[in-house]
mmCIF file of C-alpha atoms in Angstrom:
data_model
loop_
_atom_site.group_PDB
_atom_site.id
_atom_site.type_symbol
_atom_site.label_atom_id
_atom_site.label_comp_id
_atom_site.label_asym_id
_atom_site.label_seq_id
_atom_site.Cartn_x
_atom_site.Cartn_y
_atom_site.Cartn_z
ATOM 1 C CA MET A 1 0.090 -0.037 0.017
ATOM 2 C CA GLU A 2 1.319 3.436 -0.782
ATOM 3 C CA MET A 3 1.612 6.146 1.798
ATOM 4 C CA THR A 4 2.977 9.243 2.819
ATOM 5 C CA LEU A 5 6.102 8.809 4.911
ATOM 6 C CA GLY A 6 6.503 12.295 6.016
ATOM 7 C CA ASN A 7 4.967 13.820 9.335
ATOM 8 C CA LYS A 8 3.009 16.725 7.689
ATOM 9 C CA VAL A 9 -0.756 17.228 9.371
ATOM 10 C CA VAL A 10 -3.189 19.500 7.450
ATOM 11 C CA LEU A 11 -6.061 20.655 9.532
ATOM 12 C CA VAL A 12 -9.327 21.677 7.974
ATOM 13 C CA GLY A 13 -11.393 23.756 10.485
ATOM 14 C CA THR A 14 -9.591 26.004 12.681
ATOM 15 C CA GLY A 15 -12.945 26.488 15.283
ATOM 16 C CA ALA A 16 -12.340 25.845 18.771
ATOM 17 C CA VAL A 17 -11.866 22.086 18.379
ATOM 18 C CA GLY A 18 -9.178 22.694 15.346
ATOM 19 C CA ALA A 19 -7.209 25.211 17.595
ATOM 20 C CA SER A 20 -7.279 23.367 20.490
ATOM 21 C CA TYR A 21 -5.930 20.132 18.362
ATOM 22 C CA ALA A 22 -3.381 22.350 16.546
ATOM 23 C CA TYR A 23 -2.302 23.625 20.190
ATOM 24 C CA SER A 24 -1.917 20.188 21.351
ATOM 25 C CA LEU A 25 0.122 19.155 18.316
ATOM 26 C CA MET A 26 2.652 21.820 18.829
ATOM 27 C CA ASN A 27 2.726 21.598 22.567
ATOM 28 C CA GLN A 28 3.601 17.533 22.490
ATOM 29 C CA GLY A 29 5.908 18.166 19.342
ATOM 30 C CA ILE A 30 4.083 15.735 17.620
ATOM 31 C CA CYS A 31 4.257 16.361 13.936
ATOM 32 C CA ASP A 32 6.968 18.311 11.898
ATOM 33 C CA GLU A 33 4.635 20.758 9.610
ATOM 34 C CA LEU A 34 0.928 21.940 10.314
ATOM 35 C CA VAL A 35 -0.851 23.365 7.920
ATOM 36 C CA LEU A 36 -4.355 25.026 8.882
ATOM 37 C CA VAL A 37 -7.092 25.450 6.375
ATOM 38 C CA ASP A 38 -10.448 27.542 6.932
ATOM 39 C CA LEU A 39 -12.750 29.508 4.944
ATOM 40 C CA ASN A 40 -12.310 32.483 7.730
ATOM 41 C CA GLU A 41 -8.584 33.065 6.428
ATOM 42 C CA GLU A 42 -8.216 35.809 8.649
ATOM 43 C CA LYS A 43 -8.990 34.041 11.760
ATOM 44 C CA ALA A 44 -6.685 30.959 10.650
ATOM 45 C CA ARG A 45 -3.819 33.331 9.779
ATOM 46 C CA GLY A 46 -3.948 34.767 13.604
ATOM 47 C CA ASP A 47 -3.775 31.254 14.812
ATOM 48 C CA VAL A 48 -0.912 30.267 12.841
ATOM 49 C CA MET A 49 1.094 33.505 14.091
ATOM 50 C CA ASP A 50 -0.357 32.709 17.675
ATOM 51 C CA LEU A 51 0.595 29.168 17.674
ATOM 52 C CA ALA A 52 4.362 30.066 15.842
ATOM 53 C CA HIS A 53 4.908 32.294 18.733
ATOM 54 C CA GLY A 54 4.842 29.356 21.050
ATOM 55 C CA ILE A 55 7.496 26.814 19.166
ATOM 56 C CA VAL A 56 10.470 28.456 20.872
ATOM 57 C CA TYR A 57 9.008 26.693 24.232
ATOM 58 C CA ALA A 58 7.548 23.171 22.624
ATOM 59 C CA PRO A 59 9.360 19.883 22.738
ATOM 60 C CA SER A 60 10.434 20.143 18.792
ATOM 61 C CA SER A 61 10.572 22.396 16.120
ATOM 62 C CA MET A 62 7.330 22.640 14.075
ATOM 63 C CA ARG A 63 6.718 24.223 10.509
ATOM 64 C CA ILE A 64 3.007 25.853 11.197
ATOM 65 C CA SER A 65 1.518 27.757 7.937
ATOM 66 C CA PHE A 66 -1.844 29.061 6.740
ATOM 67 C CA GLY A 67 -2.977 26.977 3.574
ATOM 68 C CA THR A 68 -5.192 25.412 0.973
ATOM 69 C CA TYR A 69 -6.799 22.109 -0.181
ATOM 70 C CA ASP A 70 -3.751 22.036 -2.517
ATOM 71 C CA ASP A 71 -1.404 21.733 0.484
ATOM 72 C CA CYS A 72 -3.007 17.861 1.132
ATOM 73 C CA LYS A 73 -0.810 16.350 -1.695
ATOM 74 C CA ASP A 74 1.835 15.517 0.378
ATOM 75 C CA ALA A 75 -0.065 15.221 3.979
ATOM 76 C CA ALA A 76 0.329 11.904 6.261
ATOM 77 C CA ILE A 77 -3.156 12.870 7.797
ATOM 78 C CA VAL A 78 -5.676 15.386 6.997
ATOM 79 C CA VAL A 79 -7.944 16.264 10.255
ATOM 80 C CA ILE A 80 -11.176 17.487 9.694
ATOM 81 C CA CYS A 81 -12.376 19.858 12.449
ATOM 82 C CA ALA A 82 -15.078 21.667 10.090
ATOM 83 C CA GLY A 83 -18.339 22.062 10.035
ATOM 84 C CA ALA A 84 -21.661 22.994 11.830
ATOM 85 C CA ALA A 85 -21.247 22.939 15.775
ATOM 86 C CA GLN A 86 -23.975 21.215 17.857
ATOM 87 C CA LYS A 87 -26.034 23.945 19.551
ATOM 88 C CA PRO A 88 -27.753 23.299 23.203
ATOM 89 C CA GLY A 89 -30.557 21.152 23.175
ATOM 90 C CA GLU A 90 -29.218 19.565 20.180
ATOM 91 C CA THR A 91 -27.984 16.189 19.532
ATOM 92 C CA ARG A 92 -25.180 15.124 17.634
ATOM 93 C CA LEU A 93 -26.920 13.321 15.155
ATOM 94 C CA ASP A 94 -29.612 16.814 14.473
ATOM 95 C CA LEU A 95 -26.275 17.880 12.788
ATOM 96 C CA VAL A 96 -26.064 15.315 9.899
ATOM 97 C CA HIS A 97 -28.033 17.242 7.596
ATOM 98 C CA LYS A 98 -26.149 20.024 7.597
ATOM 99 C CA ASN A 99 -22.601 18.711 7.782
ATOM 100 C CA VAL A 100 -22.926 15.890 4.962
ATOM 101 C CA LYS A 101 -23.157 18.474 2.565
ATOM 102 C CA ILE A 102 -20.422 20.317 4.039
ATOM 103 C CA PHE A 103 -18.131 17.024 3.967
ATOM 104 C CA GLU A 104 -18.928 16.462 0.460
ATOM 105 C CA HIS A 105 -17.110 19.915 -0.564
ATOM 106 C CA ILE A 106 -14.231 19.262 1.792
ATOM 107 C CA VAL A 107 -13.346 15.529 0.694
ATOM 108 C CA ASN A 108 -13.428 16.825 -2.750
ATOM 109 C CA GLY A 109 -11.155 19.425 -2.397
ATOM 110 C CA VAL A 110 -8.785 17.269 -0.539
ATOM 111 C CA MET A 111 -8.818 14.377 -2.776
ATOM 112 C CA SER A 112 -8.350 16.698 -5.989
ATOM 113 C CA SER A 113 -4.682 17.531 -4.524
ATOM 114 C CA GLY A 114 -3.599 13.837 -5.037
ATOM 115 C CA PHE A 115 -3.966 13.400 -1.436
ATOM 116 C CA ASN A 116 -2.804 9.691 -0.399
ATOM 117 C CA GLY A 117 -2.547 9.608 3.183
ATOM 118 C CA ILE A 118 -5.092 9.134 6.071
ATOM 119 C CA PHE A 119 -8.208 11.256 7.087
ATOM 120 C CA LEU A 120 -9.316 11.675 10.710
ATOM 121 C CA VAL A 121 -12.844 12.838 11.339
ATOM 122 C CA ALA A 122 -13.695 14.847 14.450
ATOM 123 C CA THR A 123 -16.639 16.792 13.192
ATOM 124 C CA ASN A 124 -20.231 15.330 14.735
ATOM 125 C CA PRO A 125 -22.137 13.390 14.151
ATOM 126 C CA VAL A 126 -18.485 11.554 13.485
ATOM 127 C CA ASP A 127 -19.584 8.127 12.672
ATOM 128 C CA ILE A 128 -22.043 9.124 10.122
ATOM 129 C CA LEU A 129 -19.340 11.775 8.744
ATOM 130 C CA THR A 130 -16.672 9.243 8.979
ATOM 131 C CA TYR A 131 -18.721 6.892 6.452
ATOM 132 C CA ALA A 132 -19.212 10.123 4.574
ATOM 133 C CA THR A 133 -15.811 10.606 4.411
ATOM 134 C CA TRP A 134 -14.874 7.178 3.324
ATOM 135 C CA LYS A 135 -17.768 7.192 0.713
ATOM 136 C CA PHE A 136 -16.378 10.566 -0.929
ATOM 137 C CA SER A 137 -12.806 9.668 -0.592
ATOM 138 C CA GLY A 138 -12.427 6.362 -2.176
ATOM 139 C CA LEU A 139 -9.797 5.715 -0.024
ATOM 140 C CA PRO A 140 -9.526 1.989 1.696
ATOM 141 C CA LYS A 141 -11.431 2.114 5.373
ATOM 142 C CA GLU A 142 -8.619 1.623 7.171
ATOM 143 C CA ARG A 143 -7.365 4.773 6.002
ATOM 144 C CA VAL A 144 -10.342 6.647 7.244
ATOM 145 C CA ILE A 145 -10.597 6.938 10.655
ATOM 146 C CA GLY A 146 -13.332 8.645 13.099
ATOM 147 C CA SER A 147 -12.431 10.044 16.371
ATOM 148 C CA GLY A 148 -15.204 7.533 17.618
ATOM 149 C CA THR A 149 -15.482 6.780 21.367
ATOM 150 C CA ILE A 150 -12.110 8.148 22.508
ATOM 151 C CA LEU A 151 -13.568 10.924 24.303
ATOM 152 C CA ASP A 152 -16.173 8.999 25.881
ATOM 153 C CA SER A 153 -13.363 6.557 26.979
ATOM 154 C CA ALA A 154 -11.462 9.273 28.659
ATOM 155 C CA ARG A 155 -14.391 10.369 30.669
ATOM 156 C CA PHE A 156 -15.457 7.012 31.508
ATOM 157 C CA ARG A 157 -11.821 6.223 32.527
ATOM 158 C CA HIS A 158 -11.620 9.497 34.490
ATOM 159 C CA LEU A 159 -14.718 9.025 36.248
ATOM 160 C CA LEU A 160 -13.532 5.379 37.634
ATOM 161 C CA SER A 161 -10.336 6.785 38.527
ATOM 162 C CA GLU A 162 -12.092 9.283 40.748
ATOM 163 C CA GLU A 163 -14.211 6.659 42.041
ATOM 164 C CA LEU A 164 -11.469 4.319 42.612
ATOM 165 C CA GLY A 165 -8.868 6.533 43.879
ATOM 166 C CA ALA A 166 -6.246 5.645 41.210
ATOM 167 C CA ALA A 167 -4.667 7.419 38.349
ATOM 168 C CA PRO A 168 -6.766 7.269 35.215
ATOM 169 C CA THR A 169 -3.968 5.822 32.990
ATOM 170 C CA SER A 170 -4.343 2.613 35.683
ATOM 171 C CA VAL A 171 -7.946 2.279 34.834
ATOM 172 C CA HIS A 172 -8.832 0.193 31.603
ATOM 173 C CA GLY A 173 -12.488 0.399 30.332
ATOM 174 C CA TYR A 174 -14.405 1.121 27.201
ATOM 175 C CA ILE A 175 -16.802 2.701 25.791
ATOM 176 C CA ILE A 176 -17.963 1.716 22.194
ATOM 177 C CA GLY A 177 -20.487 1.873 19.891
ATOM 178 C CA GLU A 178 -21.839 5.621 18.655
ATOM 179 C CA HIS A 179 -20.372 8.737 20.138
ATOM 180 C CA GLY A 180 -23.793 9.820 21.152
ATOM 181 C CA ASP A 181 -26.819 8.859 23.164
ATOM 182 C CA SER A 182 -26.796 5.345 22.267
ATOM 183 C CA GLN A 183 -23.066 4.579 23.443
ATOM 184 C CA LEU A 184 -22.387 2.073 25.916
ATOM 185 C CA ALA A 185 -20.189 0.840 28.914
ATOM 186 C CA VAL A 186 -18.307 -2.245 28.618
ATOM 187 C CA TRP A 187 -18.423 -3.139 32.410
ATOM 188 C CA SER A 188 -17.644 -6.509 31.798
ATOM 189 C CA GLY A 189 -14.142 -6.081 30.325
ATOM 190 C CA ALA A 190 -13.422 -2.697 32.933
ATOM 191 C CA ASN A 191 -10.454 -3.252 34.838
ATOM 192 C CA ILE A 192 -7.963 -1.583 37.186
ATOM 193 C CA SER A 193 -4.677 -3.165 36.322
ATOM 194 C CA GLY A 194 -6.729 -6.459 35.568
ATOM 195 C CA THR A 195 -8.755 -6.369 38.578
ATOM 196 C CA PRO A 196 -12.286 -6.440 37.305
ATOM 197 C CA ILE A 197 -14.376 -3.240 38.551
ATOM 198 C CA ALA A 198 -17.883 -4.257 37.708
ATOM 199 C CA ASP A 199 -18.059 -6.405 40.648
ATOM 200 C CA GLN A 200 -16.571 -3.212 42.896
ATOM 201 C CA LEU A 201 -19.899 -0.872 42.247
ATOM 202 C CA SER A 202 -23.571 -1.357 42.722
ATOM 203 C CA SER A 203 -25.707 -1.631 39.631
ATOM 204 C CA GLU A 204 -26.998 1.779 40.218
ATOM 205 C CA ARG A 205 -23.523 3.323 40.816
ATOM 206 C CA LYS A 206 -22.710 2.066 37.381
ATOM 207 C CA GLU A 207 -25.778 3.045 35.456
ATOM 208 C CA GLU A 208 -25.252 6.627 37.104
ATOM 209 C CA ILE A 209 -21.494 6.631 35.822
ATOM 210 C CA ALA A 210 -22.578 5.550 32.488
ATOM 211 C CA VAL A 211 -24.994 8.640 32.424
ATOM 212 C CA GLN A 212 -22.532 10.923 33.418
ATOM 213 C CA VAL A 213 -20.321 9.831 30.676
ATOM 214 C CA ARG A 214 -23.148 9.827 28.143
ATOM 215 C CA ASN A 215 -24.300 13.457 29.310
ATOM 216 C CA ALA A 216 -20.843 15.151 29.981
ATOM 217 C CA ALA A 217 -21.093 16.694 26.096
ATOM 218 C CA TYR A 218 -24.521 18.277 27.185
ATOM 219 C CA GLU A 219 -23.099 19.804 30.401
ATOM 220 C CA ILE A 220 -20.259 21.190 28.958
ATOM 221 C CA ILE A 221 -22.179 22.901 25.975
ATOM 222 C CA LYS A 222 -24.670 24.248 28.516
ATOM 223 C CA SER A 223 -21.970 25.591 30.645
ATOM 224 C CA LYS A 224 -19.563 27.225 27.964
ATOM 225 C CA GLY A 225 -20.956 26.675 24.428
ATOM 226 C CA ALA A 226 -18.898 23.657 23.143
ATOM 227 C CA THR A 227 -16.530 21.085 24.319
ATOM 228 C CA TYR A 228 -13.025 21.192 22.746
ATOM 229 C CA TYR A 229 -9.744 20.188 24.769
ATOM 230 C CA GLY A 230 -10.658 16.513 25.963
ATOM 231 C CA ILE A 231 -11.316 15.694 22.342
ATOM 232 C CA ALA A 232 -8.245 17.730 20.965
ATOM 233 C CA MET A 233 -6.229 15.724 22.976
ATOM 234 C CA GLY A 234 -8.064 12.834 21.898
ATOM 235 C CA LEU A 235 -7.187 13.669 18.098
ATOM 236 C CA ALA A 236 -3.807 14.366 18.932
ATOM 237 C CA ARG A 237 -3.337 10.898 20.757
ATOM 238 C CA ILE A 238 -4.443 9.097 17.589
ATOM 239 C CA THR A 239 -2.194 11.396 15.354
ATOM 240 C CA ARG A 240 0.971 10.169 17.335
ATOM 241 C CA ALA A 241 -0.435 6.759 17.158
ATOM 242 C CA ILE A 242 -0.190 7.003 13.478
ATOM 243 C CA LEU A 243 2.734 8.897 12.569
ATOM 244 C CA LYS A 244 5.002 7.296 15.372
ATOM 245 C CA ASN A 245 3.487 3.867 14.034
ATOM 246 C CA GLU A 246 2.819 2.559 17.417
ATOM 247 C CA GLN A 247 0.568 -0.365 17.148
ATOM 248 C CA VAL A 248 -1.409 0.801 20.124
ATOM 249 C CA VAL A 249 -5.369 0.115 20.871
ATOM 250 C CA LEU A 250 -7.504 3.018 21.052
ATOM 251 C CA PRO A 251 -11.257 3.217 20.404
ATOM 252 C CA VAL A 252 -11.622 4.906 17.121
ATOM 253 C CA GLY A 253 -14.250 5.378 14.563
ATOM 254 C CA ALA A 254 -13.463 2.206 12.435
ATOM 255 C CA TYR A 255 -15.419 0.318 9.943
ATOM 256 C CA LEU A 256 -17.333 -2.832 10.527
ATOM 257 C CA ASP A 257 -17.459 -5.226 7.932
ATOM 258 C CA GLY A 258 -16.705 -8.637 9.868
ATOM 259 C CA GLU A 259 -15.961 -7.742 13.291
ATOM 260 C CA TYR A 260 -19.284 -7.830 15.701
ATOM 261 C CA GLY A 261 -21.120 -9.245 12.427
ATOM 262 C CA GLU A 262 -21.761 -7.690 8.715
ATOM 263 C CA HIS A 263 -22.301 -3.963 9.485
ATOM 264 C CA ASP A 264 -21.089 -1.639 6.717
ATOM 265 C CA ILE A 265 -20.662 1.161 9.360
ATOM 266 C CA TYR A 266 -18.018 3.477 11.244
ATOM 267 C CA VAL A 267 -18.543 2.937 15.017
ATOM 268 C CA GLY A 268 -16.699 3.394 18.236
ATOM 269 C CA VAL A 269 -14.384 0.093 18.708
ATOM 270 C CA PRO A 270 -11.376 -0.517 20.138
ATOM 271 C CA SER A 271 -8.637 -0.541 17.048
ATOM 272 C CA ILE A 272 -4.857 -1.146 16.890
ATOM 273 C CA ILE A 273 -3.640 1.924 15.180
ATOM 274 C CA HIS A 274 -0.410 1.878 12.759
ATOM 275 C CA ARG A 275 1.319 3.964 10.388
ATOM 276 C CA GLY A 276 -1.292 3.003 7.677
ATOM 277 C CA GLY A 277 -4.262 3.805 9.984
ATOM 278 C CA VAL A 278 -6.331 1.114 11.310
ATOM 279 C CA LYS A 279 -4.570 -2.405 11.317
ATOM 280 C CA LYS A 280 -7.376 -4.613 12.833
ATOM 281 C CA VAL A 281 -10.639 -4.030 14.885
ATOM 282 C CA LEU A 282 -10.723 -5.909 18.164
ATOM 283 C CA GLU A 283 -14.055 -7.835 18.936
ATOM 284 C CA LEU A 284 -14.747 -7.248 23.020
ATOM 285 C CA PRO A 285 -16.230 -10.159 24.485
ATOM 286 C CA LEU A 286 -19.450 -8.400 25.527
ATOM 287 C CA ASP A 287 -22.094 -10.026 27.671
ATOM 288 C CA LYS A 288 -25.391 -10.355 26.836
ATOM 289 C CA SER A 289 -26.985 -7.161 27.679
ATOM 290 C CA GLU A 290 -24.151 -5.462 26.021
ATOM 291 C CA HIS A 291 -24.428 -7.182 22.911
ATOM 292 C CA GLU A 292 -27.828 -6.087 22.576
ATOM 293 C CA LYS A 293 -27.040 -2.411 23.278
ATOM 294 C CA PHE A 294 -24.116 -2.313 21.136
ATOM 295 C CA SER A 295 -26.776 -3.722 18.145
ATOM 296 C CA LYS A 296 -29.080 -1.218 19.402
ATOM 297 C CA SER A 297 -26.267 1.686 19.085
ATOM 298 C CA ILE A 298 -25.412 0.221 15.814
ATOM 299 C CA GLN A 299 -29.040 0.447 14.208
ATOM 300 C CA THR A 300 -29.464 4.014 15.511
ATOM 301 C CA LEU A 301 -26.859 5.062 13.234
ATOM 302 C CA LYS A 302 -27.988 2.987 10.433
ATOM 303 C CA GLU A 303 -31.449 4.815 10.468
ATOM 304 C CA ILE A 304 -29.493 7.953 10.199
ATOM 305 C CA GLN A 305 -27.165 6.903 7.873
ATOM 306 C CA GLN A 306 -29.633 5.305 5.264
ATOM 307 C CA PRO A 307 -31.250 8.116 3.636
ATOM 308 C CA PHE A 308 -27.804 9.442 2.539
ATOM 309 C CA PHE A 309 -25.959 6.228 1.626
ATOM 310 C CA SER A 310 -26.383 3.159 0.011
ATOM 311 C CA LEU A 311 -25.616 0.459 2.929
ATOM 312 C CA THR A 312 -25.098 -2.451 0.323
ATOM 313 C CA ASN A 313 -22.134 -0.345 -1.582
#
């Protein structure tokens, strides 16, 4: 498979999520070159200047510039954070009508440059828009990745770490399914350094934590209008895994065409990430209740996706 070998990232969309992601890349020294693309050219140019002034204190040097879709030709990764924003009281799936049209324009623009790298999608509803990106781009499924449930899983691990008094890096657990209301916590596999967590908590407490994770975005949006720091860190983590060929397992939006059954859909599941994108989707051993919830989550996404794309292609 032909792949771009450099560490150039092109970011499309420099709103709150995009700008936070760009800052995370610089602050962690993840890539060598970052190009910002946005319809609001003046704002993006301001971001370029502001970020560049911090490079002297970053872990490594980095070239930051404003650009266009033409700059995607030799990019390793194109990250899409552009699109209509989620408003208070609006679900992620409410955004689908507006953002599918926006994405068709963006993806066509990127592909016209000769881009042959990896797409990383963050815009909501991310599962549907990752599928749209795959359809519009014509790239292999493993080279189109959504942020999936990387943020939801981080929220889950954070809450469990507070509950158990341990560092979140020592707490392991996944939220899978839709990045949205039909997601589910995989309690059967949640553990703290190998010790099962499920039997340490009451059924009521487990449900409370799952609801907190599911409703976190609504709480943040109500308080400050949008969520961006957490997802930016998640996107940076995926980017590092790709560029460094880490072969690490992350709960990203991956294409299901055999794992968990025949689905033809993108959804949040733990996947091995390497330089070529998604190396392998891991099938978690779900209990009966979790399997039913996961199937329901997939069906929710399919019902939204059906009017826009043929699921038999």
